[in-house]
Coordinates of C-alpha atoms in Angstrom, one line a residue:
G251 CA 16.2 4.6 1.7
T252 CA 15.8 8.1 3.0
G253 CA 12.1 7.9 3.7
P254 CA 10.2 7.1 6.9
L255 CA 11.6 4.6 9.3
V256 CA 9.2 1.6 9.8
L257 CA 9.5 -1.2 12.3
V258 CA 8.2 -4.4 10.7
V259 CA 7.2 -6.7 13.5
D260 CA 6.5 -10.3 12.6
D261 CA 7.7 -13.6 14.1
E262 CA 8.0 -15.1 10.6
P263 CA 11.4 -14.1 9.2
S264 CA 10.2 -14.7 5.6
V265 CA 7.3 -12.3 6.0
C266 CA 9.6 -9.7 7.5
E267 CA 12.0 -10.2 4.5
V268 CA 9.3 -9.8 1.9
V269 CA 7.7 -6.7 3.6
C270 CA 11.1 -5.1 4.2
T271 CA 12.1 -5.6 0.5
L272 CA 8.8 -4.0 -0.6
L273 CA 9.2 -1.1 1.8
E274 CA 12.8 -0.5 0.6
E275 CA 11.5 -0.3 -3.0
W276 CA 9.0 2.3 -1.9
G277 CA 11.7 4.4 -0.3
Y278 CA 11.1 3.5 3.3
R279 CA 13.8 2.5 5.9
P280 CA 12.4 -0.8 7.3
V281 CA 13.8 -2.4 10.5
P282 CA 12.7 -6.1 11.0
V283 CA 11.8 -7.2 14.5
H284 CA 10.7 -10.7 15.4
D285 CA 8.9 -10.4 18.7
G286 CA 6.8 -7.9 20.8
E287 CA 9.3 -7.3 23.5
T288 CA 12.0 -6.3 21.0
A289 CA 9.4 -4.1 19.1
V290 CA 8.7 -2.1 22.2
A291 CA 12.4 -1.7 23.0
E292 CA 13.2 -0.7 19.4
A293 CA 10.3 1.8 19.3
L294 CA 11.8 3.5 22.3
R295 CA 15.3 3.5 20.9
L296 CA 14.5 4.4 17.3
A297 CA 11.3 6.4 17.5
P298 CA 10.1 5.1 14.1
D299 CA 7.6 6.9 11.9
A300 CA 5.3 3.9 11.9
I301 CA 5.1 0.2 12.9
L302 CA 3.7 -2.7 11.0
L303 CA 2.6 -5.2 13.6
D304 CA 1.5 -8.9 13.4
V305 CA -1.0 -10.1 16.0
M306 CA -0.1 -13.8 16.4
M307 CA 3.3 -14.0 17.9
P308 CA 4.7 -16.1 20.8
G309 CA 5.4 -14.2 24.0
L310 CA 4.2 -10.7 23.9
D311 CA 1.6 -10.9 21.0
G312 CA 0.4 -8.1 18.9
R313 CA -2.4 -7.0 21.3
G314 CA 0.0 -6.8 24.1
T315 CA 2.6 -5.0 22.0
L316 CA 0.1 -2.4 20.9
A317 CA -1.1 -1.9 24.5
A318 CA 2.5 -1.4 25.7
L319 CA 3.3 1.0 22.9
K320 CA 0.1 3.1 23.5
A321 CA 0.6 3.1 27.3
D322 CA 4.0 4.7 27.1
P323 CA 3.9 8.5 26.3
R324 CA 7.2 8.1 24.4
T325 CA 5.7 5.7 21.9
S326 CA 2.0 6.4 22.1
A327 CA 1.9 8.7 19.1
I328 CA 3.7 6.2 16.7
P329 CA 1.0 5.0 14.2
V330 CA 0.6 1.3 14.2
V331 CA -0.7 -0.6 11.1
V332 CA -1.7 -4.1 12.0
L333 CA -0.7 -6.7 9.3
S334 CA -2.4 -9.9 10.2
A335 CA -4.0 -13.1 8.9
L336 CA -6.8 -12.6 11.5
V337 CA -10.0 -10.8 10.8
P338 CA -9.8 -7.3 12.3
I339 CA -10.2 -7.1 16.0
A340 CA -12.3 -4.1 16.8
A341 CA -10.7 -3.6 20.2
M342 CA -7.3 -3.1 18.6
L343 CA -8.7 -0.6 16.1
D344 CA -11.2 1.4 18.2
E345 CA -9.9 2.1 21.7
G346 CA -6.7 0.1 21.1
G347 CA -5.1 2.7 18.9
A348 CA -4.2 0.9 15.7
A349 CA -4.3 3.3 12.7
S350 CA -5.5 0.6 10.4
W351 CA -5.7 -3.1 9.6
V352 CA -4.3 -4.9 6.6
N353 CA -5.1 -8.6 6.1
K354 CA -2.5 -11.2 5.0
P355 CA -2.0 -12.2 2.4
F356 CA -1.9 -8.5 1.6
D357 CA -2.5 -6.5 -1.5
I358 CA 0.5 -4.4 -2.1
D359 CA -1.6 -1.2 -2.9
V360 CA -3.7 -1.7 0.3
L361 CA -0.5 -2.1 2.4
L362 CA 1.1 0.9 0.8
G363 CA -2.0 3.0 1.2
A364 CA -2.4 2.2 4.9
L365 CA 1.3 2.9 5.5
E366 CA 1.2 6.2 3.5
R367 CA -1.8 7.4 5.5
A368 CA -0.2 6.4 8.8
V369 CA 3.0 8.4 8.1
G370 CA 1.0 11.3 6.6
R371 CA 2.3 11.1 3.1
G372 CA -0.1 11.8 0.3
W373 CA -0.7 8.4 -1.2
K374 CA -2.9 8.2 -4.3
P375 CA -3.8 5.3 -6.4
A376 CA -2.1 4.8 -9.8
R377 CA -3.9 6.6 -12.7
V378 CA -4.1 4.7 -16.0
L379 CA -5.4 5.9 -19.3
V380 CA -6.8 3.1 -21.4
V381 CA -6.8 4.0 -25.1
E382 CA -8.9 1.4 -26.9
D383 CA -11.6 1.8 -29.6
D384 CA -13.1 -1.7 -29.0
E385 CA -15.7 -0.8 -26.4
D386 CA -16.0 -4.4 -25.0
L387 CA -12.3 -4.8 -24.6
A388 CA -12.0 -1.3 -23.1
R389 CA -14.7 -2.1 -20.6
V390 CA -12.9 -5.3 -19.5
L391 CA -9.6 -3.5 -19.1
V392 CA -11.2 -0.6 -17.1
E393 CA -13.2 -2.9 -14.8
T394 CA -10.1 -5.2 -14.2
L395 CA -7.9 -2.2 -13.3
Q396 CA -10.6 -0.6 -11.1
R397 CA -11.0 -3.9 -9.2
H398 CA -7.4 -3.5 -8.2
G399 CA -7.8 0.0 -6.9
V400 CA -6.4 1.7 -10.1
E401 CA -8.0 5.0 -11.1
T402 CA -8.9 4.5 -14.8
V403 CA -9.8 6.8 -17.6
H404 CA -10.9 5.6 -21.1
A405 CA -10.3 7.2 -24.5
A406 CA -11.8 5.7 -27.6
D407 CA -9.6 7.2 -30.2
G408 CA -6.2 8.9 -30.6
D409 CA -7.5 12.5 -30.4
A410 CA -9.3 11.8 -27.2
A411 CA -6.2 10.0 -25.9
V412 CA -4.1 13.1 -26.3
A413 CA -6.7 15.4 -24.8
E414 CA -7.2 13.0 -21.8
S415 CA -3.5 12.5 -21.2
L416 CA -3.1 16.3 -20.9
R417 CA -6.1 16.6 -18.6
V418 CA -5.5 13.7 -16.2
E419 CA -1.6 13.3 -16.4
P420 CA -1.7 9.4 -16.2
D421 CA 1.0 7.3 -14.5
L422 CA 0.6 4.7 -17.3
I423 CA -1.0 4.6 -20.7
V424 CA -2.4 1.3 -22.1
L425 CA -2.4 2.1 -25.8
D426 CA -4.0 0.3 -28.8
L427 CA -1.9 1.0 -31.9
A428 CA -4.7 0.6 -34.4
L429 CA -7.0 3.5 -33.6
P430 CA -9.4 5.7 -35.6
A431 CA -8.5 9.4 -36.2
R432 CA -5.0 9.2 -34.9
D433 CA -3.2 5.9 -34.5
G434 CA -1.2 4.8 -31.5
F435 CA 2.1 5.7 -33.1
A436 CA 0.9 9.3 -33.6
V437 CA -0.4 9.4 -30.0

């Protein structure tokens, strides 16, 4: 990738591999690191745009790693997103300097949103236009998508679908083919 450089700090190689693969798909340049000491050294060497940091690691744990990063003026401005199975630790977020906290197992959109905010890129949720004339089915689709952080717009017929697609510029259209006024093929 050519996007922001991100240190992925986790003592579990499988977690690092999964997160790094996702970050590469999003255009980031991930660098896996498996302990706190190496994370501090790599942060000094590479000056990453952000750090994803696990808390529970042997040796220098996440709290100690965050403290070391924030204590050094060369690394103190690097945003740190904590990625942990623990419930958020207020001391790491408030005065500790972590930009945000994402719980494991993580929701991909939550992780991406936290990282995008940390590196200052304009993340926005996906926008989906649901074109469905059956009101009950449309309600189920809209509520399901919204529960997953997707911005959702509903159109009940083909004419409304065309108008809404021009107005909201959706990322995806869920389209019923059997619609009143203008069918899905015409849309």
